[in-house]
């Protein structure tokens, strides 16, 4: 009983602290969660007024699940005396356990295709992950609404042009090794895409070289943020919310804060670093508008991006962000994400980017703000199909994080926070870093392959440019044969709703509509 009480109390305290709630009275009735995959009648009876946008199962299916769980633990016939519970592989991959998009087979195929530059092998990899995705993610329940006739592939925007929209995710120097961080930057600069520094600062000798990250992130702890750092950016990203594990990302355990990391971050070796809740100390749109203005003054040539997390109501927040002067809004999904999060934070945190992206795109249109900003999304984008669906739901730019790490050697050991990465990607240990085998060419090959596969989908859809693809939800439909019985009860109308009437030609974003800060010419 004591152990149970301890677990429950600390669980509540942990969630409350992540959400910036300091008293139990504030926690009680706060409704800080959203339901995924539960039917309306069930919600109205047991979780009244809880947001539930996609429908799903009810009390009968839930009872069946828990009966099965109970039978796993306690043999109904009383014959099994072994009380050991099996690990189902929810976090670490386990043979015969829960299925993961990144498994030994897909990791091997991705690494081999990007290292050899073999597009045929890459297509085998994407076929595997797209097939697996039908059982795992929301976009797996969608299909393309192909026209009777497409267009020739040579009439579609070139891969060289498409990759300029690609970015690597915000992985800080400290969370990943110097070698991994610099390899990502070199690869994206070669492609004229953008790598993201994360919130950990950057070595001063890298600034304005081919190893300089194009996107410089500014977060609550302000780790390593200097004027020199901001001036070197092509885009400055304000991290208003942590995407993959809301409230808990950006945590660098003390054992990974080596002296050279502490120097870059202007902190103390051995002391843990974490951006404090709630949402990185921005309490209002006015606060955010001031920070956007300050960042623009620091570097007037850089685009200002704001990172938001996929959640109910993010569209309203995004509208405020657009009015505050941001030029890019990133909607970050729960999937993929930080290896720094404790195991207890991996599950039940955050939402799919499909929900947040669709809501943001729709809300900005309804408020007449969509042409003022570009929308970006990230969260386990693994194939050209994923990017095509992201574009159709309203995104103009696309972030990749785990996949580029895998091409550089990551084998998904899921020990990023322990400083024991065996392939030198997510460690600061000098001995382990010697094992790093990644090269910029591997990341370049991956990005080009994604762009090439996206082009194939565009040709079939009869769309010549990515700008024409963005927001065309009329080219999406529900999968005709659901992946499972439970998938068939989902309601995807909120994702597929299209505020535009009829077909739209050309791009949505209008550079002339970008907020004018009226900075004094000096």
XYZ file of N, CA, C and O in Angstrom, residues 169-335:
668
model
N 15.561 18.317 -36.676
C 14.894 18.726 -35.441
C 15.845 19.373 -34.448
O 17.070 19.292 -34.569
N 15.248 19.999 -33.448
C 16.024 20.712 -32.425
C 16.635 19.728 -31.438
O 16.028 19.365 -30.445
N 17.853 19.285 -31.761
C 18.592 18.395 -30.857
C 19.835 19.153 -30.413
O 20.684 19.519 -31.233
N 19.934 19.401 -29.124
C 20.956 20.328 -28.642
C 22.330 19.699 -28.581
O 22.480 18.473 -28.465
N 23.338 20.559 -28.669
C 24.717 20.148 -28.405
C 24.791 19.875 -26.913
O 24.632 20.768 -26.093
N 25.007 18.658 -26.555
C 24.902 18.216 -25.161
C 24.034 16.978 -25.117
O 24.393 15.960 -24.531
N 22.884 17.073 -25.787
C 22.041 15.871 -25.888
C 22.661 14.912 -26.890
O 22.650 13.696 -26.702
N 23.194 15.447 -27.992
C 23.942 14.614 -28.929
C 25.387 15.106 -28.988
O 25.709 16.212 -28.552
N 26.251 14.275 -29.532
C 27.687 14.561 -29.510
C 28.058 15.670 -30.486
O 27.285 16.007 -31.402
N 29.249 16.220 -30.288
C 29.788 17.255 -31.178
C 29.803 16.745 -32.616
O 29.395 17.446 -33.543
N 30.239 15.499 -32.790
C 30.351 14.933 -34.134
C 28.986 14.829 -34.810
O 28.825 15.191 -35.980
N 27.978 14.340 -34.063
C 26.638 14.180 -34.626
C 26.029 15.543 -34.951
O 25.424 15.738 -36.010
N 26.198 16.496 -34.032
C 25.620 17.833 -34.200
C 26.200 18.519 -35.436
O 25.462 19.107 -36.241
N 27.509 18.419 -35.598
C 28.168 19.091 -36.717
C 27.876 18.399 -38.046
O 27.765 19.047 -39.091
N 27.739 17.086 -38.010
C 27.422 16.337 -39.235
C 26.053 16.745 -39.771
O 25.871 16.937 -40.982
N 25.087 16.890 -38.878
C 23.743 17.326 -39.287
C 23.810 18.717 -39.926
O 23.191 18.960 -40.970
N 24.531 19.632 -39.286
C 24.626 21.003 -39.803
C 25.293 21.023 -41.176
O 24.808 21.694 -42.109
N 26.373 20.267 -41.318
C 27.089 20.231 -42.601
C 26.195 19.681 -43.709
O 26.179 20.196 -44.834
N 25.429 18.636 -43.397
C 24.552 18.022 -44.396
C 23.468 18.988 -44.855
O 23.224 19.156 -46.060
N 22.812 19.640 -43.897
C 21.696 20.534 -44.258
C 22.186 21.785 -44.977
O 21.501 22.310 -45.862
N 23.359 22.276 -44.606
C 23.920 23.428 -45.324
C 24.243 23.062 -46.767
O 24.072 23.865 -47.681
N 24.698 21.830 -46.969
C 24.991 21.352 -48.314
C 23.735 21.317 -49.176
O 23.769 21.606 -50.369
N 22.600 20.999 -48.550
C 21.320 20.891 -49.261
C 20.592 22.237 -49.368
O 19.551 22.312 -50.025
N 21.110 23.264 -48.682
C 20.423 24.559 -48.542
C 19.107 24.402 -47.771
O 18.163 25.176 -47.953
N 19.049 23.364 -46.923
C 17.963 23.223 -45.960
C 18.409 23.895 -44.666
O 19.271 24.788 -44.688
N 17.859 23.447 -43.535
C 18.233 24.084 -42.266
C 18.380 23.035 -41.164
O 17.509 22.188 -40.989
N 19.471 23.126 -40.422
C 19.621 22.315 -39.212
C 19.301 23.191 -38.015
O 19.464 24.412 -38.075
N 18.851 22.567 -36.938
C 18.427 23.305 -35.742
C 19.413 23.049 -34.609
O 19.690 21.899 -34.275
N 19.902 24.116 -34.010
C 20.911 24.000 -32.948
C 20.351 23.344 -31.692
O 21.100 22.818 -30.879
N 19.000 23.361 -31.514
C 18.458 22.991 -30.213
C 18.735 24.110 -29.230
O 19.287 25.158 -29.584
N 18.375 23.886 -27.959
C 18.485 24.998 -26.999
C 19.793 24.969 -26.219
O 19.859 25.420 -25.088
N 20.846 24.438 -26.807
C 22.093 24.291 -26.058
C 23.235 25.171 -26.481
O 24.381 24.927 -26.121
N 22.956 26.201 -27.285
C 24.054 27.033 -27.755
C 24.862 26.323 -28.828
O 24.516 25.221 -29.275
N 25.939 26.968 -29.261
C 26.786 26.372 -30.295
C 28.216 26.868 -30.117
O 28.435 28.029 -29.742
N 29.184 25.986 -30.393
C 30.599 26.380 -30.283
C 30.865 27.603 -31.144
O 30.468 27.641 -32.317
N 31.577 28.568 -30.584
C 31.784 29.828 -31.310
C 32.599 29.619 -32.582
O 32.404 30.313 -33.588
N 33.506 28.601 -32.587
C 34.317 28.388 -33.792
C 33.501 27.812 -34.955
O 33.951 27.812 -36.095
N 32.274 27.332 -34.673
C 31.414 26.798 -35.742
C 30.606 27.888 -36.428
O 30.146 27.697 -37.556
N 30.407 29.003 -35.762
C 29.530 30.047 -36.289
C 30.066 30.585 -37.615
O 31.263 30.828 -37.761
N 29.167 30.734 -38.581
C 29.500 31.255 -39.907
C 30.469 30.372 -40.689
O 31.208 30.850 -41.550
N 30.484 29.073 -40.371
C 31.226 28.099 -41.180
C 30.210 27.140 -41.805
O 29.003 27.285 -41.601
N 30.688 26.135 -42.530
C 29.756 25.173 -43.127
C 29.192 24.207 -42.082
O 28.359 23.368 -42.394
N 29.651 24.351 -40.816
C 29.119 23.522 -39.718
C 28.203 24.328 -38.799
O 27.888 23.920 -37.697
N 27.757 25.488 -39.269
C 26.912 26.371 -38.464
C 25.440 26.011 -38.662
O 24.972 25.883 -39.792
N 24.720 25.828 -37.573
C 23.286 25.529 -37.667
C 22.527 26.765 -38.138
O 22.711 27.858 -37.597
N 21.663 26.573 -39.127
C 20.924 27.696 -39.694
C 19.863 28.215 -38.733
O 19.565 29.403 -38.699
N 19.257 27.285 -37.949
C 18.212 27.676 -36.990
C 18.817 27.704 -35.604
O 19.379 26.708 -35.137
N 18.709 28.839 -34.939
C 19.197 28.960 -33.575
C 17.989 29.034 -32.644
O 17.112 29.885 -32.812
N 17.967 28.136 -31.679
C 16.798 28.068 -30.796
C 17.028 28.880 -29.517
O 18.129 28.915 -28.975
N 15.971 29.536 -29.084
C 15.969 30.319 -27.852
C 14.903 29.723 -26.944
O 13.737 29.663 -27.319
N 15.292 29.261 -25.763
C 14.319 28.664 -24.846
C 14.470 29.288 -23.477
O 15.266 30.197 -23.264
N 13.718 28.761 -22.537
C 13.569 29.423 -21.258
C 14.868 29.575 -20.482
O 15.147 30.606 -19.909
N 15.655 28.506 -20.455
C 16.905 28.581 -19.696
C 17.905 29.508 -20.349
O 18.896 29.875 -19.747
N 17.642 29.872 -21.637
C 18.548 30.729 -22.413
C 19.958 30.136 -22.452
O 20.939 30.857 -22.417
N 20.058 28.800 -22.487
C 21.376 28.159 -22.477
C 22.197 28.581 -23.688
O 21.819 28.329 -24.824
N 23.317 29.209 -23.439
C 24.250 29.513 -24.518
C 23.794 30.584 -25.487
O 24.389 30.757 -26.552
N 22.732 31.319 -25.173
C 22.230 32.337 -26.104
C 23.015 33.628 -25.911
O 22.970 34.253 -24.856
N 23.742 34.010 -26.952
C 24.507 35.262 -26.944
C 24.153 36.028 -28.218
O 23.565 35.472 -29.149
N 24.549 37.269 -28.279
C 24.316 38.063 -29.489
C 25.014 37.424 -30.692
O 24.460 37.364 -31.792
N 26.223 36.931 -30.452
C 26.991 36.299 -31.544
C 26.240 35.091 -32.094
O 26.200 34.840 -33.304
N 25.651 34.327 -31.200
C 24.867 33.130 -31.544
C 23.660 33.519 -32.398
O 23.393 32.914 -33.445
N 22.944 34.564 -32.001
C 21.736 34.976 -32.718
C 22.049 35.577 -34.090
O 21.327 35.360 -35.059
N 23.143 36.311 -34.167
C 23.502 36.971 -35.422
C 23.867 35.951 -36.499
O 23.715 36.198 -37.695
N 24.315 34.766 -36.093
C 24.744 33.744 -37.059
C 23.566 32.954 -37.640
O 23.762 32.060 -38.452
N 22.338 33.265 -37.215
C 21.173 32.459 -37.593
C 20.517 32.940 -38.884
O 20.503 34.137 -39.180
N 19.968 31.982 -39.635
C 19.064 32.320 -40.743
C 17.617 32.282 -40.261
O 16.728 32.845 -40.880
N 17.408 31.580 -39.160
C 16.088 31.523 -38.533
C 16.292 31.420 -37.030
O 17.147 30.653 -36.576
N 15.543 32.186 -36.265
C 15.593 32.104 -34.798
C 14.287 31.480 -34.339
O 13.207 31.962 -34.673
N 14.407 30.387 -33.593
C 13.207 29.675 -33.153
C 12.994 29.845 -31.651
O 13.864 29.504 -30.855
N 11.839 30.385 -31.315
C 11.457 30.536 -29.909
C 10.734 29.265 -29.485
O 9.689 28.925 -30.032
N 11.299 28.587 -28.512
C 10.718 27.317 -28.074
C 9.692 27.603 -26.984
O 10.010 27.676 -25.808
N 8.446 27.785 -27.421
C 7.401 28.105 -26.452
C 6.846 26.845 -25.810
O 6.280 26.878 -24.722
N 6.972 25.717 -26.496
C 6.481 24.451 -25.946
C 7.352 23.316 -26.439
O 7.849 23.361 -27.561
N 7.529 22.327 -25.604
C 8.268 21.129 -25.984
C 7.321 20.197 -26.710
O 6.228 19.915 -26.235
N 7.725 19.696 -27.859
C 6.813 18.917 -28.687
C 6.624 17.480 -28.259
O 5.543 17.070 -27.858
N 7.699 16.694 -28.345
C 7.546 15.252 -28.183
C 7.091 14.861 -26.784
O 6.247 13.988 -26.613
N 7.645 15.505 -25.774
C 7.267 15.180 -24.392
C 6.979 16.500 -23.673
O 7.857 17.042 -22.994
N 5.777 17.046 -23.844
C 5.500 18.393 -23.340
C 5.887 18.594 -21.878
O 5.579 17.772 -21.023
N 6.581 19.701 -21.612
C 6.955 20.040 -20.249
C 8.209 19.351 -19.776
O 8.719 19.641 -18.701
N 8.742 18.405 -20.578
C 9.866 17.633 -20.061
C 11.052 17.557 -21.009
O 12.078 16.997 -20.691
N 10.909 18.073 -22.198
C 12.028 18.054 -23.116
C 13.057 19.089 -22.707
O 12.828 19.904 -21.834
N 14.177 19.053 -23.391
C 15.219 20.015 -23.073
C 15.946 19.704 -21.786
O 16.739 20.497 -21.293
N 15.717 18.517 -21.231
C 16.366 18.132 -19.978
C 17.698 17.469 -20.285
O 17.744 16.455 -20.967
N 18.773 18.068 -19.795
C 20.093 17.458 -19.950
C 20.577 17.006 -18.573
O 20.864 17.832 -17.706
N 20.635 15.680 -18.334
C 21.076 15.184 -17.025
C 22.492 15.656 -16.704
O 23.321 15.831 -17.610
N 22.756 15.849 -15.422
C 24.038 16.385 -14.978
C 25.240 15.606 -15.471
O 26.281 16.193 -15.794
N 25.104 14.266 -15.575
C 26.254 13.461 -15.995
C 26.631 13.688 -17.467
O 27.716 13.279 -17.901
N 25.750 14.355 -18.226
C 26.097 14.673 -19.612
C 26.636 16.105 -19.761
O 27.033 16.507 -20.852
N 26.621 16.872 -18.654
C 27.117 18.256 -18.724
C 28.623 18.239 -18.455
O 29.103 18.548 -17.361
N 29.372 17.842 -19.475
C 30.837 17.822 -19.410
C 31.352 19.262 -19.447
O 30.607 20.181 -19.833
N 32.612 19.493 -19.090
C 33.129 20.876 -19.062
C 32.933 21.634 -20.374
O 32.601 22.826 -20.372
N 33.141 20.962 -21.518
C 33.001 21.668 -22.802
C 31.537 21.988 -23.127
O 31.260 22.957 -23.816
N 30.612 21.170 -22.604
C 29.189 21.475 -22.773
C 28.818 22.665 -21.890
O 28.119 23.589 -22.312
N 29.306 22.632 -20.640
C 29.017 23.723 -19.702
C 29.556 25.051 -20.231
O 28.904 26.096 -20.103
N 30.723 25.005 -20.875
C 31.315 26.233 -21.412
C 30.419 26.825 -22.506
O 30.138 28.028 -22.516
N 29.940 25.968 -23.418
C 29.087 26.436 -24.512
C 27.758 26.965 -23.983
O 27.210 27.936 -24.500
N 27.258 26.320 -22.934
C 25.945 26.695 -22.388
C 26.048 27.757 -21.291
O 25.027 28.145 -20.722
N 27.263 28.174 -20.950
C 27.478 29.143 -19.868
C 26.861 28.636 -18.560
O 26.127 29.358 -17.870
N 27.136 27.374 -18.248
C 26.595 26.766 -17.034
C 27.706 26.039 -16.282
O 28.888 26.233 -16.576
N 27.339 25.208 -15.319
C 28.306 24.553 -14.439
C 28.401 23.056 -14.755
O 27.370 22.385 -14.834
N 29.596 22.506 -14.926
C 29.734 21.074 -15.210
C 29.054 20.221 -14.137
O 29.117 20.539 -12.945
N 28.391 19.169 -14.568
C 27.780 18.221 -13.633
C 26.420 18.614 -13.093
O 25.788 17.841 -12.382
N 25.941 19.819 -13.426
C 24.645 20.282 -12.921
C 23.587 20.106 -14.011
O 23.761 20.568 -15.132
N 22.487 19.418 -13.668
C 21.414 19.175 -14.639
C 20.838 20.484 -15.160
O 20.759 21.474 -14.430
N 20.432 20.463 -16.424
C 19.861 21.650 -17.063
C 18.478 21.300 -17.605
O 18.313 20.311 -18.312
N 17.487 22.091 -17.250
C 16.138 21.860 -17.763
C 15.407 23.187 -17.893
O 15.547 24.078 -17.047
N 14.674 23.330 -18.987
C 13.866 24.540 -19.157
C 12.653 24.430 -18.245
O 11.920 23.453 -18.305
N 12.439 25.415 -17.384
C 11.368 25.284 -16.386
C 9.975 25.416 -16.993
O 9.791 26.100 -17.994
N 8.980 24.747 -16.389
C 7.587 24.911 -16.827
C 7.040 26.220 -16.272
O 7.656 26.808 -15.398
N 5.871 26.687 -16.659
C 5.088 26.104 -17.741
C 5.450 26.741 -19.078
O 5.611 27.953 -19.158
N 5.546 25.945 -20.073
C 5.778 26.408 -21.435
C 6.841 27.494 -21.531
O 6.619 28.550 -22.093
N 7.952 27.226 -20.912
C 9.129 28.054 -21.138
C 8.895 29.541 -20.863
O 9.268 30.392 -21.634
N 8.227 29.805 -19.779
C 8.052 31.129 -19.151
C 7.419 32.222 -20.029
O 7.579 33.402 -19.751
N 6.704 31.830 -21.057
C 5.949 32.819 -21.828
C 4.491 32.703 -21.393
O 3.836 31.706 -21.639
N 4.007 33.714 -20.708
C 2.694 33.623 -20.077
C 1.580 34.272 -20.892
O 0.419 34.143 -20.554
N 1.931 34.998 -21.932
C 0.899 35.671 -22.720
C 1.441 35.948 -24.110
O 2.649 35.903 -24.350
N 0.522 36.253 -25.022
C 0.935 36.617 -26.375
C 1.748 37.912 -26.349
O 2.656 38.114 -27.151
N 1.436 38.786 -25.378
C 2.214 40.037 -25.264
C 3.678 39.742 -24.937
O 4.593 40.359 -25.498
N 3.898 38.780 -24.007
C 5.272 38.370 -23.696
C 5.971 37.864 -24.951
O 7.128 38.182 -25.228
N 5.244 37.036 -25.697
C 5.812 36.440 -26.898
C 6.109 37.511 -27.951
O 7.175 37.496 -28.582
N 5.184 38.444 -28.129
C 5.386 39.513 -29.113
C 6.651 40.319 -28.783
O 7.412 40.702 -29.682
N 6.875 40.550 -27.479
C 8.075 41.283 -27.069
C 9.340 40.503 -27.398
O 10.324 41.055 -27.905
N 9.299 39.176 -27.142
C 10.468 38.336 -27.411
C 10.731 38.239 -28.921
O 11.886 38.266 -29.362
N 9.663 38.143 -29.714
C 9.828 38.124 -31.178
C 10.483 39.426 -31.637
O 11.419 39.422 -32.449
N 10.013 40.533 -31.096
C 10.575 41.844 -31.456
C 12.047 41.933 -31.053
O 12.893 42.418 -31.817
N 12.369 41.457 -29.857
C 13.761 41.472 -29.391
C 14.660 40.626 -30.302
O 15.784 41.020 -30.639
N 14.155 39.430 -30.682
C 14.936 38.546 -31.549
C 15.135 39.182 -32.921
O 16.199 39.067 -33.529
N 14.108 39.873 -33.405
C 14.209 40.545 -34.704
C 15.219 41.689 -34.634
O 15.944 41.945 -35.603
N 15.286 42.343 -33.503
C 16.280 43.397 -33.330
C 17.692 42.828 -33.267
O 18.655 43.472 -33.689
N 17.817 41.620 -32.715
C 19.128 40.976 -32.634
C 19.625 40.573 -34.017
O 20.822 40.616 -34.297
N 18.689 40.177 -34.888
C 19.073 39.755 -36.232
C 17.887 39.995 -37.164
O 17.000 39.155 -37.294
N 17.868 41.152 -37.805
C 16.692 41.532 -38.600
C 16.554 40.712 -39.879
O 15.490 40.683 -40.496
N 17.653 40.035 -40.295
C 17.591 39.224 -41.516
C 16.997 37.836 -41.262
O 16.562 37.165 -42.192
N 17.007 37.393 -40.018
C 16.548 36.034 -39.701
C 15.028 35.972 -39.621
O 14.386 36.904 -39.132
N 14.468 34.860 -40.098
C 13.039 34.610 -39.883
C 12.830 34.251 -38.416
O 13.688 33.619 -37.797
N 11.690 34.623 -37.867
C 11.366 34.265 -36.485
C 10.338 33.142 -36.500
O 9.266 33.276 -37.105
N 10.697 32.048 -35.856
C 9.837 30.873 -35.802
C 9.410 30.649 -34.354
O 10.175 30.929 -33.423
N 8.193 30.147 -34.152
C 7.714 29.825 -32.807
C 7.291 28.353 -32.784
O 6.506 27.921 -33.627
N 7.820 27.625 -31.829
C 7.511 26.194 -31.715
C 6.336 25.992 -30.769
O 6.393 26.379 -29.603
N 5.281 25.381 -31.295
C 4.098 25.047 -30.495
C 3.926 23.528 -30.482
O 4.454 22.830 -31.339
N 3.162 23.046 -29.511
C 2.923 21.611 -29.407
C 1.508 21.300 -29.897
O 0.582 22.088 -29.736
N 1.360 20.152 -30.536
C 0.043 19.719 -31.010
C -0.855 19.429 -29.817
O -0.574 18.533 -29.024
N -1.924 20.208 -29.672
C -2.879 19.997 -28.583
C -4.179 20.715 -28.955
O -4.189 21.566 -29.841
N -5.253 20.354 -28.290
C -6.535 21.017 -28.551
C -6.404 22.505 -28.237
O -5.899 22.883 -27.181
N -6.828 23.349 -29.156
C -6.737 24.795 -28.947
C -5.478 25.420 -29.492
O -5.306 26.638 -29.412
N -4.577 24.609 -30.079
C -3.322 25.175 -30.578
C -3.586 26.149 -31.721
O -2.818 27.096 -31.938
N -4.697 25.981 -32.453
C -5.020 26.897 -33.535
C -5.238 28.315 -33.037
O -4.778 29.289 -33.655
N -5.904 28.443 -31.888
C -6.143 29.768 -31.296
C -4.823 30.404 -30.871
O -4.585 31.599 -31.093
N -3.948 29.578 -30.270
C -2.627 30.082 -29.875
C -1.849 30.518 -31.116
O -1.209 31.572 -31.138
N -1.908 29.705 -32.173
C -1.187 30.009 -33.410
C -1.670 31.329 -34.020
O -0.877 32.092 -34.576
N -2.964 31.603 -33.911
C -3.495 32.869 -34.423
C -2.858 34.048 -33.683
O -2.475 35.053 -34.292
N -2.726 33.906 -32.364
C -2.055 34.949 -31.572
C -0.598 35.085 -31.951
O -0.062 36.198 -32.045
N 0.057 33.946 -32.189
C 1.474 33.948 -32.574
C 1.663 34.653 -33.919
O 2.613 35.423 -34.104
N 0.745 34.402 -34.850
C 0.823 35.069 -36.159
C 0.661 36.586 -36.001
O 1.385 37.370 -36.617
N -0.273 36.992 -35.143
C -0.484 38.423 -34.903
C 0.717 39.055 -34.195
O 0.969 40.254 -34.341
N 1.442 38.232 -33.420
C 2.605 38.756 -32.689
C 3.815 38.960 -33.591
O 4.820 39.521 -33.153
N 3.723 38.476 -34.838
C 4.789 38.770 -35.793
C 5.655 37.601 -36.204
O 6.628 37.794 -36.940
N 5.335 36.390 -35.773
C 6.131 35.232 -36.185
C 5.974 35.004 -37.682
O 4.921 35.267 -38.261
N 7.040 34.505 -38.309
C 6.985 34.210 -39.748
C 6.817 32.719 -40.019
O 6.400 32.324 -41.106
N 7.187 31.896 -39.030
C 7.033 30.441 -39.144
C 6.412 29.934 -37.852
O 6.796 30.360 -36.761
N 5.443 29.025 -37.970
C 4.871 28.377 -36.787
C 5.105 26.879 -36.922
O 4.693 26.272 -37.915
N 5.803 26.314 -35.950
C 6.070 24.876 -35.945
C 5.054 24.172 -35.046
O 4.894 24.534 -33.885
N 4.374 23.180 -35.607
C 3.474 22.338 -34.821
C 4.176 21.003 -34.621
O 4.373 20.237 -35.568
N 4.572 20.756 -33.385
C 5.378 19.578 -33.096
C 4.518 18.470 -32.503
O 3.723 18.708 -31.595
N 4.680 17.264 -33.021
C 3.886 16.126 -32.572
C 4.543 15.353 -31.456
O 5.715 15.538 -31.148
N 3.779 14.443 -30.856
C 4.248 13.683 -29.696
C 5.193 12.556 -30.071
O 5.914 12.029 -29.223
N 5.167 12.144 -31.331
C 5.852 10.923 -31.715
C 7.324 11.181 -31.987
O 7.705 12.261 -32.410
